mmCIF file with all atom_site columns, C-alpha atoms in Angstrom:
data_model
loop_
_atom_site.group_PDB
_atom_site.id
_atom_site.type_symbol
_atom_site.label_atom_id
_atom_site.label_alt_id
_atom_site.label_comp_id
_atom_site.label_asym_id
_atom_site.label_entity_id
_atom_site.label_seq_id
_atom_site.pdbx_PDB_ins_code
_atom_site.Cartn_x
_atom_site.Cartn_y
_atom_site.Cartn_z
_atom_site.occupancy
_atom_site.B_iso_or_equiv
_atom_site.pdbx_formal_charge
_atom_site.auth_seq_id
_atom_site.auth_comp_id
_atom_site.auth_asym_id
_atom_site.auth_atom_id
_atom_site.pdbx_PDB_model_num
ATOM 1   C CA . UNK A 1 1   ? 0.000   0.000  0.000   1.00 0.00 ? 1   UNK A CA 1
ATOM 2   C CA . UNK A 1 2   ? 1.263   2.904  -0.981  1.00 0.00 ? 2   UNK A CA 1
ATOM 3   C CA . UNK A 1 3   ? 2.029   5.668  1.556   1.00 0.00 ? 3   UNK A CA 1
ATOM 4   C CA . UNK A 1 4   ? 0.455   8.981  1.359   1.00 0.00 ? 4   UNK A CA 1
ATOM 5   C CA . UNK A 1 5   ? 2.183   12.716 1.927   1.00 0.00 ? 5   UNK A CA 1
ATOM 6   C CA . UNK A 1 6   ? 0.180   15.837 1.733   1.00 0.00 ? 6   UNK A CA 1
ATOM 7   C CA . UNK A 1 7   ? 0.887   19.190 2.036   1.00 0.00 ? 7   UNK A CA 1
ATOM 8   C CA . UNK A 1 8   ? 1.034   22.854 2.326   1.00 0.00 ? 8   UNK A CA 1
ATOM 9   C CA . UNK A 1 9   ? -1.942  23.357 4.124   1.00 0.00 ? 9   UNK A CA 1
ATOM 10  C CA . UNK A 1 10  ? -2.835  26.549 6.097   1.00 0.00 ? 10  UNK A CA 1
ATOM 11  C CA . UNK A 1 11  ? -4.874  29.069 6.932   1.00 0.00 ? 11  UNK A CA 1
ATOM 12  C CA . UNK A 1 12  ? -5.404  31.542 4.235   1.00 0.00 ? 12  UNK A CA 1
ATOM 13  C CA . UNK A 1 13  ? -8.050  34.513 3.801   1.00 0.00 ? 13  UNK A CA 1
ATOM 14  C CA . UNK A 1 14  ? -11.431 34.434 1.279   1.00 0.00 ? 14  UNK A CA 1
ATOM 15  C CA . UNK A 1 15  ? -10.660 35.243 -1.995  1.00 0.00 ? 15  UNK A CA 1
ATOM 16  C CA . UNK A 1 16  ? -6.723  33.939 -1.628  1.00 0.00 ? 16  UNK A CA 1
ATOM 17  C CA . UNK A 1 17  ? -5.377  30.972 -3.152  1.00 0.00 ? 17  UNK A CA 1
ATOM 18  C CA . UNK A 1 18  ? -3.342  27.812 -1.575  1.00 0.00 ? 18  UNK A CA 1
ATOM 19  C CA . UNK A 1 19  ? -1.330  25.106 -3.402  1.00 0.00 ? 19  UNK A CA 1
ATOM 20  C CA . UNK A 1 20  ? -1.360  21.518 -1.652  1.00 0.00 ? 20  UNK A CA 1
ATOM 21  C CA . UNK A 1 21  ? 0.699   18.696 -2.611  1.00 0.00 ? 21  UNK A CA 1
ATOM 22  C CA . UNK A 1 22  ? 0.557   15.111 -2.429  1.00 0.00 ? 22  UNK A CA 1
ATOM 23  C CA . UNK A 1 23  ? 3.710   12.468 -2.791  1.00 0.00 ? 23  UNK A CA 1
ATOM 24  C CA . UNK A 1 24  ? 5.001   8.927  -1.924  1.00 0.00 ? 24  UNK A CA 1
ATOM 25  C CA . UNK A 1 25  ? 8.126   8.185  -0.739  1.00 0.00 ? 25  UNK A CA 1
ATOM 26  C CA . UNK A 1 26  ? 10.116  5.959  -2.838  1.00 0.00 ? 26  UNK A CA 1
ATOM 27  C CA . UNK A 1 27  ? 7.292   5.467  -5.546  1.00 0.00 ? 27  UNK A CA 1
ATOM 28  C CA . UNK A 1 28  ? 6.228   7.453  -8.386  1.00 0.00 ? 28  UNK A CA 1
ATOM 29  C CA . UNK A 1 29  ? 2.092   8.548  -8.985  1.00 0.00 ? 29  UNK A CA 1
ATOM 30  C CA . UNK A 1 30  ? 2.331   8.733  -12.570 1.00 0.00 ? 30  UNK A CA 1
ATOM 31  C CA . UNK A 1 31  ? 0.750   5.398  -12.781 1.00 0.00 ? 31  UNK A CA 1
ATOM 32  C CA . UNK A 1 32  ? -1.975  5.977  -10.317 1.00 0.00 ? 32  UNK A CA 1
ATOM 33  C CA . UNK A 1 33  ? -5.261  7.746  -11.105 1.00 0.00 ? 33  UNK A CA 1
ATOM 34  C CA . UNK A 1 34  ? -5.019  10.524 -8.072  1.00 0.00 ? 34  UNK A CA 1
ATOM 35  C CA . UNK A 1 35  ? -8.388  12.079 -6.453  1.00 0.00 ? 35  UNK A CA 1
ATOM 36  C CA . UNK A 1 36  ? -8.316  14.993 -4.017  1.00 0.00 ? 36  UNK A CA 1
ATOM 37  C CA . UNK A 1 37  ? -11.050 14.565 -1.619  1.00 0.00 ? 37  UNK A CA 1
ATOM 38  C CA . UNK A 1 38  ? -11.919 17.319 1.766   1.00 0.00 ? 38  UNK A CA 1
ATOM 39  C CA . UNK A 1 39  ? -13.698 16.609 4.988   1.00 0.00 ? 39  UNK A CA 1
ATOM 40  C CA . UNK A 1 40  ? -15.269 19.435 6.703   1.00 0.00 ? 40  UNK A CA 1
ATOM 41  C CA . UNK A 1 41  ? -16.436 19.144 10.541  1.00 0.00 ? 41  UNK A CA 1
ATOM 42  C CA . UNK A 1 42  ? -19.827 17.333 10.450  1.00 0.00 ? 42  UNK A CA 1
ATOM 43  C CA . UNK A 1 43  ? -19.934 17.277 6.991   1.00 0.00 ? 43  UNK A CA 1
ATOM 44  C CA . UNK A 1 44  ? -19.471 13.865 4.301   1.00 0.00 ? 44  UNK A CA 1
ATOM 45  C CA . UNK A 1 45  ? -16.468 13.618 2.461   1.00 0.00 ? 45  UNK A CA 1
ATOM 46  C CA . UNK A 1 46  ? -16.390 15.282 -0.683  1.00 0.00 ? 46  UNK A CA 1
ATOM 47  C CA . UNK A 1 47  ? -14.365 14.257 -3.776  1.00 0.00 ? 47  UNK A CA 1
ATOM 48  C CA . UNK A 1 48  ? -13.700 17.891 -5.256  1.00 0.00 ? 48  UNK A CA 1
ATOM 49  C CA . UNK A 1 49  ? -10.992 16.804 -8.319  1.00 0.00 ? 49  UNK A CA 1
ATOM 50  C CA . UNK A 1 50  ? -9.296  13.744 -9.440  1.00 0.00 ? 50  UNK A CA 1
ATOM 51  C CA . UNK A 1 51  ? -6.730  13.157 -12.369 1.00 0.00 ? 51  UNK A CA 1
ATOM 52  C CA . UNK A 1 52  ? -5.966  10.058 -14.181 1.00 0.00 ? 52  UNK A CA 1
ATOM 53  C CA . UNK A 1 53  ? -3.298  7.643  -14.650 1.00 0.00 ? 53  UNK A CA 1
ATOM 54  C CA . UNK A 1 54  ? -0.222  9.766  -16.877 1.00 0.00 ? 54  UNK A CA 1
ATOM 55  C CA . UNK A 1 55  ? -2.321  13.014 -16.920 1.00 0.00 ? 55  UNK A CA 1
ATOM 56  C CA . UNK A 1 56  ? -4.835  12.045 -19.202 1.00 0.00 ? 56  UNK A CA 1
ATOM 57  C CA . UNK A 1 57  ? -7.709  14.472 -18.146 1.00 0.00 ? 57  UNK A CA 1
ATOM 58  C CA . UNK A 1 58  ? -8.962  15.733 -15.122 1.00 0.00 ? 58  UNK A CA 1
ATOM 59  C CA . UNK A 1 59  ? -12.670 15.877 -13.291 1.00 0.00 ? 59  UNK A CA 1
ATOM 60  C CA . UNK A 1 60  ? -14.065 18.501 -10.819 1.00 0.00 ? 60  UNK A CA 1
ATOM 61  C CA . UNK A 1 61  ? -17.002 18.580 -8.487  1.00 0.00 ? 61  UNK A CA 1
ATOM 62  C CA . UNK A 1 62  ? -19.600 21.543 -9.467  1.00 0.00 ? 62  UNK A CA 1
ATOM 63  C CA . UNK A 1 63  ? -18.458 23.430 -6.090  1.00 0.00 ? 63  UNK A CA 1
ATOM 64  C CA . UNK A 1 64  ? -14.230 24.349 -7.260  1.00 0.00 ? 64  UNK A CA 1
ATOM 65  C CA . UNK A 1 65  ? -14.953 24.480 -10.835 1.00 0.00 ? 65  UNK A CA 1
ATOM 66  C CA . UNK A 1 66  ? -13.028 26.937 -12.606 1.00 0.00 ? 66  UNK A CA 1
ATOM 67  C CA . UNK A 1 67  ? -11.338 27.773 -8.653  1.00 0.00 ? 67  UNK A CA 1
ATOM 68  C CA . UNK A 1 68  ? -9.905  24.767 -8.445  1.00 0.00 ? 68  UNK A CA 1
ATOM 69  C CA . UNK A 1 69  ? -7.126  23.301 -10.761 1.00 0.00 ? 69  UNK A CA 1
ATOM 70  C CA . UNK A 1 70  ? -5.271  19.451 -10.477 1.00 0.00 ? 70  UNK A CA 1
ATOM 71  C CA . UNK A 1 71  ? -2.105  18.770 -12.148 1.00 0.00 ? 71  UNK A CA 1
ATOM 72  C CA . UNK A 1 72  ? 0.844   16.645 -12.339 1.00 0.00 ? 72  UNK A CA 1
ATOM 73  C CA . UNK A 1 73  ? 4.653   17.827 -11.566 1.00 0.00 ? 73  UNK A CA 1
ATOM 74  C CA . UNK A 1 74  ? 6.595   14.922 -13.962 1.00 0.00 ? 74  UNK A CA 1
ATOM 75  C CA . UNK A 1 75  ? 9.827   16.107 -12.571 1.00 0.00 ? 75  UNK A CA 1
ATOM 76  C CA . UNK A 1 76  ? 9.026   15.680 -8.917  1.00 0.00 ? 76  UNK A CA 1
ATOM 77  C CA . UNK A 1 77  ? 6.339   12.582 -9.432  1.00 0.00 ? 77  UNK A CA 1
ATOM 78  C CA . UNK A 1 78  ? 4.144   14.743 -7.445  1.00 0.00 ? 78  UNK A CA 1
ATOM 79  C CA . UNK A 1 79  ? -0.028  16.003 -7.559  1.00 0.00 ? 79  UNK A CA 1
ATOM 80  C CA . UNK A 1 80  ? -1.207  19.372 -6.299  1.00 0.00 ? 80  UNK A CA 1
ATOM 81  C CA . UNK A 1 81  ? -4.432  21.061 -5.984  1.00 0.00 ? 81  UNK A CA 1
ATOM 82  C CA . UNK A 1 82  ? -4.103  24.796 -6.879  1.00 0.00 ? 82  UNK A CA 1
ATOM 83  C CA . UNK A 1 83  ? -6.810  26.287 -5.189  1.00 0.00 ? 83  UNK A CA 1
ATOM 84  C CA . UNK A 1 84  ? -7.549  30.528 -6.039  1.00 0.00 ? 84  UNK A CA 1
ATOM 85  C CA . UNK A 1 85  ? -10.796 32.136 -4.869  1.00 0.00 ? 85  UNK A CA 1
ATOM 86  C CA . UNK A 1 86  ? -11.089 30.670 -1.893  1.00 0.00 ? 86  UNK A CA 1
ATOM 87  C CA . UNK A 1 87  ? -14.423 30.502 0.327   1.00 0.00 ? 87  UNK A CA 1
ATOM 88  C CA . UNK A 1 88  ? -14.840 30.104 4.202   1.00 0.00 ? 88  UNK A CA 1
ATOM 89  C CA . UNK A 1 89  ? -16.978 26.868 2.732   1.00 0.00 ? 89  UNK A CA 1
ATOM 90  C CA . UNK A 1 90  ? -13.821 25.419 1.464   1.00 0.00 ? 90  UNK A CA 1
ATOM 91  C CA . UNK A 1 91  ? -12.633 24.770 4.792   1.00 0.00 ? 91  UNK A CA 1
ATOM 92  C CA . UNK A 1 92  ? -11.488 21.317 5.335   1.00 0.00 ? 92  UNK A CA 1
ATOM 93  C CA . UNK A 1 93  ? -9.030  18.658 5.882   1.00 0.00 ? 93  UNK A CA 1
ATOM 94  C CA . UNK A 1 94  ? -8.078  17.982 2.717   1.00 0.00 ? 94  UNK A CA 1
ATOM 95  C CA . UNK A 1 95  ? -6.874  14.100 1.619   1.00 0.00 ? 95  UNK A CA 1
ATOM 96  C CA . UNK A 1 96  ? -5.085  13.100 -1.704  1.00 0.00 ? 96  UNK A CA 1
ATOM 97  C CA . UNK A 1 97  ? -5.784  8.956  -2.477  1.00 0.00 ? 97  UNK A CA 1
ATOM 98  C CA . UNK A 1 98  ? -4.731  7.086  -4.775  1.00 0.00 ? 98  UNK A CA 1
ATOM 99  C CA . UNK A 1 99  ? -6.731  4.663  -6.770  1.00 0.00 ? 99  UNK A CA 1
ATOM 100 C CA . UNK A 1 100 ? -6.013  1.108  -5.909  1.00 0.00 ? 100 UNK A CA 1
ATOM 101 C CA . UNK A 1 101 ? -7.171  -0.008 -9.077  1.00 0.00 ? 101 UNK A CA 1
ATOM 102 C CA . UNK A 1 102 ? -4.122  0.670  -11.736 1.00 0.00 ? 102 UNK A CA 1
ATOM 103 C CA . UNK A 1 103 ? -6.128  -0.191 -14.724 1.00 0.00 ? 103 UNK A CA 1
ATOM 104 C CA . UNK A 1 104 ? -9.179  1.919  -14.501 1.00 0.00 ? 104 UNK A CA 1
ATOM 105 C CA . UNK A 1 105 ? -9.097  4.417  -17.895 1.00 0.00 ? 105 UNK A CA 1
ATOM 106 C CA . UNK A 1 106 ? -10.815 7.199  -16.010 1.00 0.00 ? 106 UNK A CA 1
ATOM 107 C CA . UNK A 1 107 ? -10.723 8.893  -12.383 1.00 0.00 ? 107 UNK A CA 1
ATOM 108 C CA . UNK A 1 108 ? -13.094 8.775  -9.581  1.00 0.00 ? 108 UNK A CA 1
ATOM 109 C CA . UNK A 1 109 ? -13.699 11.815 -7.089  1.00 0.00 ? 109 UNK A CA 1
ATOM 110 C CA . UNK A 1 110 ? -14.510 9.012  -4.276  1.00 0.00 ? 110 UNK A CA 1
ATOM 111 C CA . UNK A 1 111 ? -12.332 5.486  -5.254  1.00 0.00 ? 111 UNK A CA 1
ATOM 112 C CA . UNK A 1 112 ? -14.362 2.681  -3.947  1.00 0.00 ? 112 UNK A CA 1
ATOM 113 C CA . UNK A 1 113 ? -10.485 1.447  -2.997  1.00 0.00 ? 113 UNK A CA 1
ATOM 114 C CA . UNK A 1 114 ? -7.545  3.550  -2.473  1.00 0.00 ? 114 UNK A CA 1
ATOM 115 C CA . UNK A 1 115 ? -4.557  4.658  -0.173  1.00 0.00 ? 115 UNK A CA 1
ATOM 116 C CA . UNK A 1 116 ? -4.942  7.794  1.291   1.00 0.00 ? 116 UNK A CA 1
ATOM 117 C CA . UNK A 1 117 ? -2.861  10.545 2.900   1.00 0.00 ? 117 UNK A CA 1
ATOM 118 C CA . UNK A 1 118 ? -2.851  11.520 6.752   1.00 0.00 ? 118 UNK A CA 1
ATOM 119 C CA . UNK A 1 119 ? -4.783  14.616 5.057   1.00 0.00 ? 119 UNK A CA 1
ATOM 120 C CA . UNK A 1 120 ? -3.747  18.495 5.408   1.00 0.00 ? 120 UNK A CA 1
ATOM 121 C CA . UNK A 1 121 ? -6.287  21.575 7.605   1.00 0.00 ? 121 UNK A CA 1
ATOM 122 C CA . UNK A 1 122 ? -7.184  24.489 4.853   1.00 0.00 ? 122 UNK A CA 1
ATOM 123 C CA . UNK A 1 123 ? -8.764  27.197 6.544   1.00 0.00 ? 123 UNK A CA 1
ATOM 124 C CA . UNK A 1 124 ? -10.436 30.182 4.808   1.00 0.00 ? 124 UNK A CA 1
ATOM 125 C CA . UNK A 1 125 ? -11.299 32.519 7.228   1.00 0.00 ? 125 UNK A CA 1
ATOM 126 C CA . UNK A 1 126 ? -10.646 36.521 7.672   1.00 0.00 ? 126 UNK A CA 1
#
């Protein structure tokens, strides 16, 4: 199972922006289909972006569209979540998981099985 690494969490004000990363040690995510998924208090968890295996297209949940970007860093072997116009709402621990399935040809927001990061606290608040 592959382990997890998130980060660059914080607390940032509305309307600012925040970059979170997600890695492995030792192992490289190109071959995984990667979701971003966010847990606020008393809430469900939320899939809110995913990317699949190589970079081969990305998915959003309605609530970060067009905020929200997930890409790929082939140098590193890495997956961030670039996150601009930020909303007290999208306070949350945010989780990065990778699909546990390797030959699934698309990405899902919520894997039914994955390994998933310790998670990382974004706060939006003034």
């Amino acid at each position: 199972q592959l382990q997890l690494v998130e980060s660059g969490g914080g607390l940032v004000q509305p309307g600012g922006s925040l970059r979170i990363s997600c890695a492995a040690s030792g192992v490289t995510l190109d071959r995984y289909a990667i979701s971003w998924i966010r847990q606020a208090p008393g809430k469900e968890r939320e899939g809110v972006a995913c990317i699949r295996r190589y970079g081969g297209g990305e998915n959003y949940a309605e609530s970060v569209k067009d905020r929200f970007a997930i890409s790929r860093d082939n140098v590193k072997h890495t997956v961030s979540l670039q996150m601009n116009s930020l909303r007290p709402e999208d306070t949350a621990v945010y989780y990065c998981a990778a699909d546990s399935n390797p030959y699934r040809p698309i990405c899902m927001m919520l894997p039914p099985s994955a390994s998933w990061g310790q998670g990382t606290q974004v706060t939006v608040s003034s």
